JSON list of C-alpha atoms in Angstrom, two decimals:
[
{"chain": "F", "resi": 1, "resn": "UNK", "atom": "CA", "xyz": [-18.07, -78.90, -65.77]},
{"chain": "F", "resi": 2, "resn": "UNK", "atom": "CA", "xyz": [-16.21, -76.29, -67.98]},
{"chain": "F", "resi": 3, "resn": "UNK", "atom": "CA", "xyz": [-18.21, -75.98, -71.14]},
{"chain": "F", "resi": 4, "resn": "UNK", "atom": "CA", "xyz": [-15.88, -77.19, -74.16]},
{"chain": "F", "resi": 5, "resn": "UNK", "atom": "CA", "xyz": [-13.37, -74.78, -76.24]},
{"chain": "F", "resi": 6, "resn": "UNK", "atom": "CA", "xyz": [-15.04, -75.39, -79.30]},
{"chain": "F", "resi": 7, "resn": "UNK", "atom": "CA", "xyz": [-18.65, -74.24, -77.60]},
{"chain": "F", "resi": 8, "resn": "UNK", "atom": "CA", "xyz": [-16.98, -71.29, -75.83]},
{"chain": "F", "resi": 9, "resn": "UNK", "atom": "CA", "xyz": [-15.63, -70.17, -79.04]},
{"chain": "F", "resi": 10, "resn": "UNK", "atom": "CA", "xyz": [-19.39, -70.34, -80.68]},
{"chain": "F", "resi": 11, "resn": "UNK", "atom": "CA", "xyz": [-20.61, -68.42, -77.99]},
{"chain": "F", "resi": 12, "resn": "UNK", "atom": "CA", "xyz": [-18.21, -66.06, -78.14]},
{"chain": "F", "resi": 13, "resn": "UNK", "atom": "CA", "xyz": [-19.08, -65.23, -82.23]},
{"chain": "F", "resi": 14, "resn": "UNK", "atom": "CA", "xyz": [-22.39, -65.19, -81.38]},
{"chain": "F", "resi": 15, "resn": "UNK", "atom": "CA", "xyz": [-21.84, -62.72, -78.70]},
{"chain": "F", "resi": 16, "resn": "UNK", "atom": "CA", "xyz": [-19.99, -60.42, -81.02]},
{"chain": "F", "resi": 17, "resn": "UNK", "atom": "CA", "xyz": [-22.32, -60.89, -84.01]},
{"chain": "F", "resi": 18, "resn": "UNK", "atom": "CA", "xyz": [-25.79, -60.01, -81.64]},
{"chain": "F", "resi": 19, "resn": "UNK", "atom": "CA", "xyz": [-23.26, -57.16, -80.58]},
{"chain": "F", "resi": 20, "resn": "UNK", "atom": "CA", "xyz": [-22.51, -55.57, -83.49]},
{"chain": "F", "resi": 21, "resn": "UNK", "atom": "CA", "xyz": [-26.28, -56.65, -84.62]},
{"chain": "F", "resi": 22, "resn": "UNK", "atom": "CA", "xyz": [-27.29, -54.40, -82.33]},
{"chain": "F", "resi": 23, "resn": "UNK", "atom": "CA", "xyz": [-24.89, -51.65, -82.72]},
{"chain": "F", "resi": 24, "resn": "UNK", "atom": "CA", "xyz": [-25.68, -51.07, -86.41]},
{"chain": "F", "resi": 25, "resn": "UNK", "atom": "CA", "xyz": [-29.79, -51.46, -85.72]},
{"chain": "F", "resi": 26, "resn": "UNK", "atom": "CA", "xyz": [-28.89, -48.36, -82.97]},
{"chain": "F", "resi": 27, "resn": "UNK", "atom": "CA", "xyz": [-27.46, -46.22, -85.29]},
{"chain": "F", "resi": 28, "resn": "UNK", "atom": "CA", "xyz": [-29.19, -46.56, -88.71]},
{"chain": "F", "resi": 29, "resn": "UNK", "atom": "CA", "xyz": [-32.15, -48.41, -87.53]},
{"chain": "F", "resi": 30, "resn": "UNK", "atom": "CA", "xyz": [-33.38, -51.96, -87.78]},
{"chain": "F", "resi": 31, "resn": "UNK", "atom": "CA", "xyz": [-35.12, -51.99, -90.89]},
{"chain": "F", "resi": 32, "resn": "UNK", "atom": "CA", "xyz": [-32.23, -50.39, -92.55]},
{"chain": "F", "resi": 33, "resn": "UNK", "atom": "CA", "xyz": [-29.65, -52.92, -91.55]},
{"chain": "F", "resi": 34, "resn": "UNK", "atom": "CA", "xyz": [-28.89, -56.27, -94.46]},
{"chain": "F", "resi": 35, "resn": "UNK", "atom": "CA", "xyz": [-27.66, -59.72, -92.96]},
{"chain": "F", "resi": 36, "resn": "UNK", "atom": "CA", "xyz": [-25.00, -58.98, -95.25]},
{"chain": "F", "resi": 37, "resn": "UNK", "atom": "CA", "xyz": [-24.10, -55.86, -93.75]},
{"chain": "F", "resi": 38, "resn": "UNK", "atom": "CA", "xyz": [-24.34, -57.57, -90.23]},
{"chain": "F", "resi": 39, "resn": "UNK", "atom": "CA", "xyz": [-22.43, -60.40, -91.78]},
{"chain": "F", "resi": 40, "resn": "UNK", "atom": "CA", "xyz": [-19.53, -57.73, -93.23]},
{"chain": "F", "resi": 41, "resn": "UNK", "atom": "CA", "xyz": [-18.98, -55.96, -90.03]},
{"chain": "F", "resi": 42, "resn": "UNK", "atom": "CA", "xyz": [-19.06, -58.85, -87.80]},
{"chain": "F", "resi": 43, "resn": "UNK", "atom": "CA", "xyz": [-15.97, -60.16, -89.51]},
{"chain": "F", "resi": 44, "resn": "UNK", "atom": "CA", "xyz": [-18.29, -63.20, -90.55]},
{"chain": "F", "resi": 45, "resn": "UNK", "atom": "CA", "xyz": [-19.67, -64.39, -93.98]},
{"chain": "F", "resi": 46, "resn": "UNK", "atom": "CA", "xyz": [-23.49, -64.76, -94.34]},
{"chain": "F", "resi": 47, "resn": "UNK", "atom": "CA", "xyz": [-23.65, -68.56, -94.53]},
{"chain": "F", "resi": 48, "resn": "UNK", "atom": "CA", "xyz": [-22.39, -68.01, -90.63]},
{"chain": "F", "resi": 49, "resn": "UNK", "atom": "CA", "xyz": [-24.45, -66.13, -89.90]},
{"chain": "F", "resi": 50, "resn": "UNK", "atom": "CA", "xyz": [-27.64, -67.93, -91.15]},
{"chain": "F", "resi": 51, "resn": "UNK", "atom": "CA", "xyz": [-25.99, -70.99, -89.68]},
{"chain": "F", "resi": 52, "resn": "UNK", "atom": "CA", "xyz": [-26.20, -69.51, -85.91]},
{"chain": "F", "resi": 53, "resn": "UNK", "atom": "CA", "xyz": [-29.57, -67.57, -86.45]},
{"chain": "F", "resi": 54, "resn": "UNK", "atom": "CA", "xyz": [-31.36, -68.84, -89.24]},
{"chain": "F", "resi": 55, "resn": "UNK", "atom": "CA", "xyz": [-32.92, -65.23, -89.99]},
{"chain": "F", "resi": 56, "resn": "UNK", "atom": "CA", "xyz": [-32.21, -61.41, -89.32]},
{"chain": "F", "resi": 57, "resn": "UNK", "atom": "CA", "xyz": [-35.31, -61.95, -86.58]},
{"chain": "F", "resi": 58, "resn": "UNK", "atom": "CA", "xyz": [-33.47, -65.31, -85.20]},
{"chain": "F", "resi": 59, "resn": "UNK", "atom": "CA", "xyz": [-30.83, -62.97, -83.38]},
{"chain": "F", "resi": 60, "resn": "UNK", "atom": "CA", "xyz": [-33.93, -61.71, -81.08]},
{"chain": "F", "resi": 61, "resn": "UNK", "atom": "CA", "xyz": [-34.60, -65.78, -80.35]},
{"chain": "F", "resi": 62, "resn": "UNK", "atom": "CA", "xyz": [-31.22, -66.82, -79.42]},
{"chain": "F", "resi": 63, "resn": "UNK", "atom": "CA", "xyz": [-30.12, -66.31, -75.82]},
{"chain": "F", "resi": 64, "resn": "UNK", "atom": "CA", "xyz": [-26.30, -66.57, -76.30]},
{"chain": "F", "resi": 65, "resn": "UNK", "atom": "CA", "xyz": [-25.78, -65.81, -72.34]},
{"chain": "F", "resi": 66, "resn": "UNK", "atom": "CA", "xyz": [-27.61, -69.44, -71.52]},
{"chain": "F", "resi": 67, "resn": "UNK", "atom": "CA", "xyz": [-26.15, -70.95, -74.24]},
{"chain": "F", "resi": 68, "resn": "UNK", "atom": "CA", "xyz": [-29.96, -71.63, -75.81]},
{"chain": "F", "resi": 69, "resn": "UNK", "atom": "CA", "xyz": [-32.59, -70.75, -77.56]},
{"chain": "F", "resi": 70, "resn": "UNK", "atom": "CA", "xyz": [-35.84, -70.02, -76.24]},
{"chain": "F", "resi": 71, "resn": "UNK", "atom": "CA", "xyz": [-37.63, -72.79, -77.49]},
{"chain": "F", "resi": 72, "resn": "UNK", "atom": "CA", "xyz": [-35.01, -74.86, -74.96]},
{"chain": "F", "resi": 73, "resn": "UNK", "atom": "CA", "xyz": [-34.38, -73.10, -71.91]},
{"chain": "F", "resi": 74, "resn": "UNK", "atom": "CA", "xyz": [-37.19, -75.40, -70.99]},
{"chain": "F", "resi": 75, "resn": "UNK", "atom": "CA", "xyz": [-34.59, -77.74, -69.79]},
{"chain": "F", "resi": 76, "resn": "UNK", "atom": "CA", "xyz": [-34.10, -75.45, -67.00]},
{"chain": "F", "resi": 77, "resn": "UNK", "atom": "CA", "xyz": [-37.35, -75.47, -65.61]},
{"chain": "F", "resi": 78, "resn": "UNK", "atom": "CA", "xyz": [-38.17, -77.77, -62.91]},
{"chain": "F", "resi": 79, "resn": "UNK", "atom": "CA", "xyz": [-42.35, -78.79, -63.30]},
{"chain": "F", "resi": 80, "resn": "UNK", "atom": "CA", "xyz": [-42.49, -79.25, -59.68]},
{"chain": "F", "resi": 81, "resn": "UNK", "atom": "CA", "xyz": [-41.12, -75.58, -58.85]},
{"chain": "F", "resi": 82, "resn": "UNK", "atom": "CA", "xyz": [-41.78, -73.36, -61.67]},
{"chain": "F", "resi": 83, "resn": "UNK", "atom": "CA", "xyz": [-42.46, -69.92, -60.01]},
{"chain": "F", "resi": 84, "resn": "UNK", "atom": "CA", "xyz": [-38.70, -70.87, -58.16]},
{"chain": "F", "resi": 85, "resn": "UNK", "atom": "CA", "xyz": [-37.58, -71.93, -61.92]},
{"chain": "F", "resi": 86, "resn": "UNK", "atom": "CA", "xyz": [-38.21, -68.75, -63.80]},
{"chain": "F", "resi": 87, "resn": "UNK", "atom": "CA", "xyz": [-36.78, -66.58, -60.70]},
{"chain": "F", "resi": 88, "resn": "UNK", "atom": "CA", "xyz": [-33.69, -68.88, -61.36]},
{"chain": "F", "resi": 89, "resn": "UNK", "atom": "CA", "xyz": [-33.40, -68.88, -65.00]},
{"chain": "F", "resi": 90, "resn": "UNK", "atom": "CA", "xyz": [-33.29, -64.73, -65.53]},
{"chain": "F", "resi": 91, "resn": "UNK", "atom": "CA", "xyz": [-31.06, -64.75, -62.47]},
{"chain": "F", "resi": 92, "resn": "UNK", "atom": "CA", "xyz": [-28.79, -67.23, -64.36]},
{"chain": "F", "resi": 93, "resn": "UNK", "atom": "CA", "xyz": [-29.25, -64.97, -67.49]},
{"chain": "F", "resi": 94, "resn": "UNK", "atom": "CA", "xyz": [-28.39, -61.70, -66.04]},
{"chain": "F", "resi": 95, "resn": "UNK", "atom": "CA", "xyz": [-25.26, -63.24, -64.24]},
{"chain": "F", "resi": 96, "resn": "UNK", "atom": "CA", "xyz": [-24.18, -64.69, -67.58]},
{"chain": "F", "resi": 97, "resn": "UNK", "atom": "CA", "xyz": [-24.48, -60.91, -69.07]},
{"chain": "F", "resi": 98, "resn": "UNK", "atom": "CA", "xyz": [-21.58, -59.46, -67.17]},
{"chain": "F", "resi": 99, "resn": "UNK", "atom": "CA", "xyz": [-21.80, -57.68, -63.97]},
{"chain": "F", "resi": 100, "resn": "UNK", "atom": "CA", "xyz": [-24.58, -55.30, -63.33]},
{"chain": "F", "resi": 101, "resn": "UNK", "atom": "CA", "xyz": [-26.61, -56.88, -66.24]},
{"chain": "F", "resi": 102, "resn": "UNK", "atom": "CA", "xyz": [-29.40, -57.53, -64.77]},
{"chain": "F", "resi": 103, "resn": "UNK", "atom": "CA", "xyz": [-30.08, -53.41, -64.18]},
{"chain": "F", "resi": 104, "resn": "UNK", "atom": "CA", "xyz": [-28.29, -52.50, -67.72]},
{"chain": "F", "resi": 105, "resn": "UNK", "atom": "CA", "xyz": [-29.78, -55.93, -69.78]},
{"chain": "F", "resi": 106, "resn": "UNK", "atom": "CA", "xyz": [-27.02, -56.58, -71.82]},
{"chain": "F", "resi": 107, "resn": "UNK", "atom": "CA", "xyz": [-28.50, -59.75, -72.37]},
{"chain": "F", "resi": 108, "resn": "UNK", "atom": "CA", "xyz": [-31.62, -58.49, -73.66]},
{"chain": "F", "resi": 109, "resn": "UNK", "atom": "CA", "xyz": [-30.36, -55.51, -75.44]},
{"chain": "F", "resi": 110, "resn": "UNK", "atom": "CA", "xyz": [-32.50, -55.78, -78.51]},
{"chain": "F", "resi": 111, "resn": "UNK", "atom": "CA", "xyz": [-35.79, -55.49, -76.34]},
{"chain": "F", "resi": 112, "resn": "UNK", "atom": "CA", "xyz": [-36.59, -52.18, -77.97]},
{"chain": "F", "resi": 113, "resn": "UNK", "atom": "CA", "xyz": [-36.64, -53.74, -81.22]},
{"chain": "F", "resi": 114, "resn": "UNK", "atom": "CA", "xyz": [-38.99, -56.91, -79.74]},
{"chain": "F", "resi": 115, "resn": "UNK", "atom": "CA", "xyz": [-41.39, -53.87, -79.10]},
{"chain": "F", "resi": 116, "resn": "UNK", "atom": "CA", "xyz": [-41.05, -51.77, -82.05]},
{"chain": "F", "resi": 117, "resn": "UNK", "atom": "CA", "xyz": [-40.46, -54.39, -85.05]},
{"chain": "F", "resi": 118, "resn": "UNK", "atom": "CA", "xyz": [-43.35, -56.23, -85.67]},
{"chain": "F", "resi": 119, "resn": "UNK", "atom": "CA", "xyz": [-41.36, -59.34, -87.27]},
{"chain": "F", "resi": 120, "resn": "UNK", "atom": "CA", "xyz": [-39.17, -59.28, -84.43]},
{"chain": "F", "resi": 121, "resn": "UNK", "atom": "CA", "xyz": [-42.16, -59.24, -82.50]},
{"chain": "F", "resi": 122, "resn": "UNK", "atom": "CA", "xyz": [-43.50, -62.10, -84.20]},
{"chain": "F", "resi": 123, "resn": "UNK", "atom": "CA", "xyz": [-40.02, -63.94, -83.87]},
{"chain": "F", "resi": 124, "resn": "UNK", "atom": "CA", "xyz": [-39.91, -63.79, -80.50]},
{"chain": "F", "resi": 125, "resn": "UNK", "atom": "CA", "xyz": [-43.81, -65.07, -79.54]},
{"chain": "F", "resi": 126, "resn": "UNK", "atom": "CA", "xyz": [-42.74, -67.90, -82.29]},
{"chain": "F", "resi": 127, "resn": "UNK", "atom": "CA", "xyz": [-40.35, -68.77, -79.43]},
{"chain": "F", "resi": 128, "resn": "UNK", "atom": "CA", "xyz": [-42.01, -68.54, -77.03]},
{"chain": "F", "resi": 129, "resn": "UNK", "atom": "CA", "xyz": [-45.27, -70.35, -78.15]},
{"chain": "F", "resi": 130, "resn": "UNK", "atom": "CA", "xyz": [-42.57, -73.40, -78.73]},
{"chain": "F", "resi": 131, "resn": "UNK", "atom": "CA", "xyz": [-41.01, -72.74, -75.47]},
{"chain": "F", "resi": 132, "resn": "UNK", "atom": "CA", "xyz": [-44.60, -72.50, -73.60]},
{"chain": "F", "resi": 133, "resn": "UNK", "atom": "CA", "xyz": [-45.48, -75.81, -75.29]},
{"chain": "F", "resi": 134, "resn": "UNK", "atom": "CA", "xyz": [-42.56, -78.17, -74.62]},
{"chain": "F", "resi": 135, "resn": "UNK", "atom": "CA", "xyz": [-43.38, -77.25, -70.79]},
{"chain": "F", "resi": 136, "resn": "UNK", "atom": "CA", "xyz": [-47.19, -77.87, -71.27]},
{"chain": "F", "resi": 137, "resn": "UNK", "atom": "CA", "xyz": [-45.80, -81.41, -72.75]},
{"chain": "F", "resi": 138, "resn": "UNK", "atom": "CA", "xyz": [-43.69, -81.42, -69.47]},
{"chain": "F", "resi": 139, "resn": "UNK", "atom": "CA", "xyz": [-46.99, -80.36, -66.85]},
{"chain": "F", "resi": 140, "resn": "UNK", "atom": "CA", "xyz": [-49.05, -83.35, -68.57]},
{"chain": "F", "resi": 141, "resn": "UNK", "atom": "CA", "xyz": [-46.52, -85.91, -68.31]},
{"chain": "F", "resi": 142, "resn": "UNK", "atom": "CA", "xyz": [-47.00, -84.99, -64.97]},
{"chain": "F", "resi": 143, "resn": "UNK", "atom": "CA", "xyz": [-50.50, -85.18, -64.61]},
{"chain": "F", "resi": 144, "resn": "UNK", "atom": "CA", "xyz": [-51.74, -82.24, -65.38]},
{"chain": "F", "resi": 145, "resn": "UNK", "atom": "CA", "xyz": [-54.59, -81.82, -67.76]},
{"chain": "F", "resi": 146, "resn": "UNK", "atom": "CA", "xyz": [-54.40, -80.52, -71.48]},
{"chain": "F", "resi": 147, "resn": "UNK", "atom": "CA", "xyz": [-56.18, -77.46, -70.41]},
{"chain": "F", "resi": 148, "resn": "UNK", "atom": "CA", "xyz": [-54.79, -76.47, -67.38]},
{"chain": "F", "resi": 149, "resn": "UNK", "atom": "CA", "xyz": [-51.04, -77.21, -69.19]},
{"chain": "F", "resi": 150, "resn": "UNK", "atom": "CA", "xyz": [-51.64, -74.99, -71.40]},
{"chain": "F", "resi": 151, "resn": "UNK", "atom": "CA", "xyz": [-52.55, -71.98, -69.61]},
{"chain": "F", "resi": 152, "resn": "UNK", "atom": "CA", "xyz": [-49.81, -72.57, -66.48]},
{"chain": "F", "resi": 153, "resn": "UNK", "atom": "CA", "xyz": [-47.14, -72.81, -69.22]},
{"chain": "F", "resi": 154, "resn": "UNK", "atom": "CA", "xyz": [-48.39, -69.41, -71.33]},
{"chain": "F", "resi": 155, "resn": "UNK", "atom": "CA", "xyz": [-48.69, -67.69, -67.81]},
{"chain": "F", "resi": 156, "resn": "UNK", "atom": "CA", "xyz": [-45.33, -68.70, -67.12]},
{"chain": "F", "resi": 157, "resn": "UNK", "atom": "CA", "xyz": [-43.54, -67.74, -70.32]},
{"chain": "F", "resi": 158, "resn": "UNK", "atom": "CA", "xyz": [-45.99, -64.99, -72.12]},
{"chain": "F", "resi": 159, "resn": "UNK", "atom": "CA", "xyz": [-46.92, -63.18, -68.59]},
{"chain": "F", "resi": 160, "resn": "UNK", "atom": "CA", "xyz": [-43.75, -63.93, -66.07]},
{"chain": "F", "resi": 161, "resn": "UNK", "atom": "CA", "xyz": [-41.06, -64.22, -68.59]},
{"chain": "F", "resi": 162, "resn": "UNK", "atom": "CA", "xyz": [-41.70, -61.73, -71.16]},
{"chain": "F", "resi": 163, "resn": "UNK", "atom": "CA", "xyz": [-44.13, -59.88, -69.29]},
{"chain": "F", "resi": 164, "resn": "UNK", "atom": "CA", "xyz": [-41.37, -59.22, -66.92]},
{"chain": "F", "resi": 165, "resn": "UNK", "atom": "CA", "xyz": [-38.48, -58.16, -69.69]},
{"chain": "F", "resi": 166, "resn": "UNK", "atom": "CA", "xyz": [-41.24, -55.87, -71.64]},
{"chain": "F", "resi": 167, "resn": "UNK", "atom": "CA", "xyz": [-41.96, -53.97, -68.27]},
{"chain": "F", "resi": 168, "resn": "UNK", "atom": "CA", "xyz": [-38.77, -53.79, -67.34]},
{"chain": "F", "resi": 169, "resn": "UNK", "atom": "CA", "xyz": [-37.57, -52.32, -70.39]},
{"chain": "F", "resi": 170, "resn": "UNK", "atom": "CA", "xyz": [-40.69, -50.00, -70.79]},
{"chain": "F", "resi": 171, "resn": "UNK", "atom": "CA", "xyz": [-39.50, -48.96, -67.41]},
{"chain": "F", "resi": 172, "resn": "UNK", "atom": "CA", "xyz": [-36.13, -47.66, -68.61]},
{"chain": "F", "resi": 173, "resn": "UNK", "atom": "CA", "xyz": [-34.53, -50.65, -66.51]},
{"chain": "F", "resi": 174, "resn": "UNK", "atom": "CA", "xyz": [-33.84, -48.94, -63.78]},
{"chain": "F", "resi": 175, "resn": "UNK", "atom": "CA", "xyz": [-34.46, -51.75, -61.47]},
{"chain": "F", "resi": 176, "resn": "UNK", "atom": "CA", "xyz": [-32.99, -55.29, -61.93]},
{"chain": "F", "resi": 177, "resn": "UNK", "atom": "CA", "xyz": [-35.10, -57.55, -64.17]},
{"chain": "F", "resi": 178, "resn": "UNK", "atom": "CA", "xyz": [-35.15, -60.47, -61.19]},
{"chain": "F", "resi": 179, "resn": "UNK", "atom": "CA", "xyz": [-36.87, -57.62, -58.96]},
{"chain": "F", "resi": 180, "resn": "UNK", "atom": "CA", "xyz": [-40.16, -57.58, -62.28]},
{"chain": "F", "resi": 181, "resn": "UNK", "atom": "CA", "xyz": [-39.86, -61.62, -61.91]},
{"chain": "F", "resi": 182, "resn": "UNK", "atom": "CA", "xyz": [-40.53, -61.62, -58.45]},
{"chain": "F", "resi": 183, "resn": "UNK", "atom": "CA", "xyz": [-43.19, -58.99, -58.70]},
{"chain": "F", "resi": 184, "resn": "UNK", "atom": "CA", "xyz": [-45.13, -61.22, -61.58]},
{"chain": "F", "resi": 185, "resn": "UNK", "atom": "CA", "xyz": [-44.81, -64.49, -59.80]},
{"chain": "F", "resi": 186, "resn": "UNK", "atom": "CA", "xyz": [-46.34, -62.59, -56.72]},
{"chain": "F", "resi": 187, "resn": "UNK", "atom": "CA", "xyz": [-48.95, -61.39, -58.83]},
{"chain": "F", "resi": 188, "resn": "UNK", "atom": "CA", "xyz": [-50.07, -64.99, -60.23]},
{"chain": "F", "resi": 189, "resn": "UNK", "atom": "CA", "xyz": [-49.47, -65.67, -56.47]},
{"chain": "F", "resi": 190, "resn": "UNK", "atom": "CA", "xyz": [-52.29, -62.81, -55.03]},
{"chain": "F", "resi": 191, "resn": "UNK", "atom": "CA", "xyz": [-54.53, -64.26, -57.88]},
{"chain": "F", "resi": 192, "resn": "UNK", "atom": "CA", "xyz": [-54.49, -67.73, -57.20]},
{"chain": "F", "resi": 193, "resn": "UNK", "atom": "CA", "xyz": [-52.67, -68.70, -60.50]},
{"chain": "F", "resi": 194, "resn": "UNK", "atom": "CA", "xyz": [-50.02, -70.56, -58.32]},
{"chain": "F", "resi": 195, "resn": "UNK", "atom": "CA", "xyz": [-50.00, -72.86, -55.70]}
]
């Protein structure tokens, strides 16, 4: 189903916003750079842009290629495949980014500032922590306990997801990310974390 006009044509703001977000944090650095300022060369007014990201840090926690956040890309994941689920969802994410993306990461273009900001950095495991819980929630409904919930769903986000993007980027990306999601999920594989 074609998504709505209305939804493409929020997507397509928040594209340009995280855009020109990210040009202005590339050339005068992230600390440096106002919401206003963001705001003024966007072509937007503030109260926009608070409306779509809530914070300067909120433009590192919205995925505008899935059409999320991170605390709901959850809805993607399948509890009875996960390792298959997270392969899926940055594959869906890097073919949403544009062709190539996956080797140049247009969709995760602020990673450098996940790694060198430390509110950023705090943004993003905020996200994450909500996104790792709503599938522990998930993994008990289905039986699993409290405990072992817990630990499958931080493995999953904190070491396969992010773990994946952080070496990629560190990396200079000069691999596709889906080739560092593979090599993680084979690593909880070798250790047992998966079945």
């Amino acid at each position: 189903m074609a998504m709505p006009l209305r939804a493409r044509n929020r997507q397509s703001a928040v594209h340009h916003i995280i855009d020109t977000a990210m040009d202005l944090f590339d050339e005068h650095g992230y600390g440096q750079v106002t919401v206003d300022q963001i705001a003024a060369a966007a072509g937007v007014s503030p109260r926009t842009f608070y409306r779509y990201f809530g914070s300067k840090e909120g433009l590192f926690t919205t995925d505008p290629y899935a059409s999320t956040d991170l605390a709901e890309v959850g809805r993607y994941l399948d509890v009875h495949d996960i390792p298959g689920s997270f392969q899926r969802l940055v594959t869906l994410i890097a073919e949403r980014s544009g062709p190539d993306a996956g080797r140049t990461g247009q969709a995760w273009r602020g990673m450098r500032y996940v790694l060198e900001e430390p509110p950023v950095r705090a943004a993003v495991y905020a996200a994450l922590e909500e996104g790792s819980r709503g599938l522990a929630d998930l993994l008990r409904a289905e039986g699993m306990t409290a405990t072992a919930a817990r630990v499958t769903a931080r493995a999953y986000w904190f070491g396969v997801y992010f773990g994946s993007l952080e070496q990629w980027h560190l990396d200079g990306r000069v691999r596709p990310l889906p080739d560092y999601v593979m090599e993680a999920l084979a690593a909880l594989r070798a250790s047992g974390a998966t079945g």
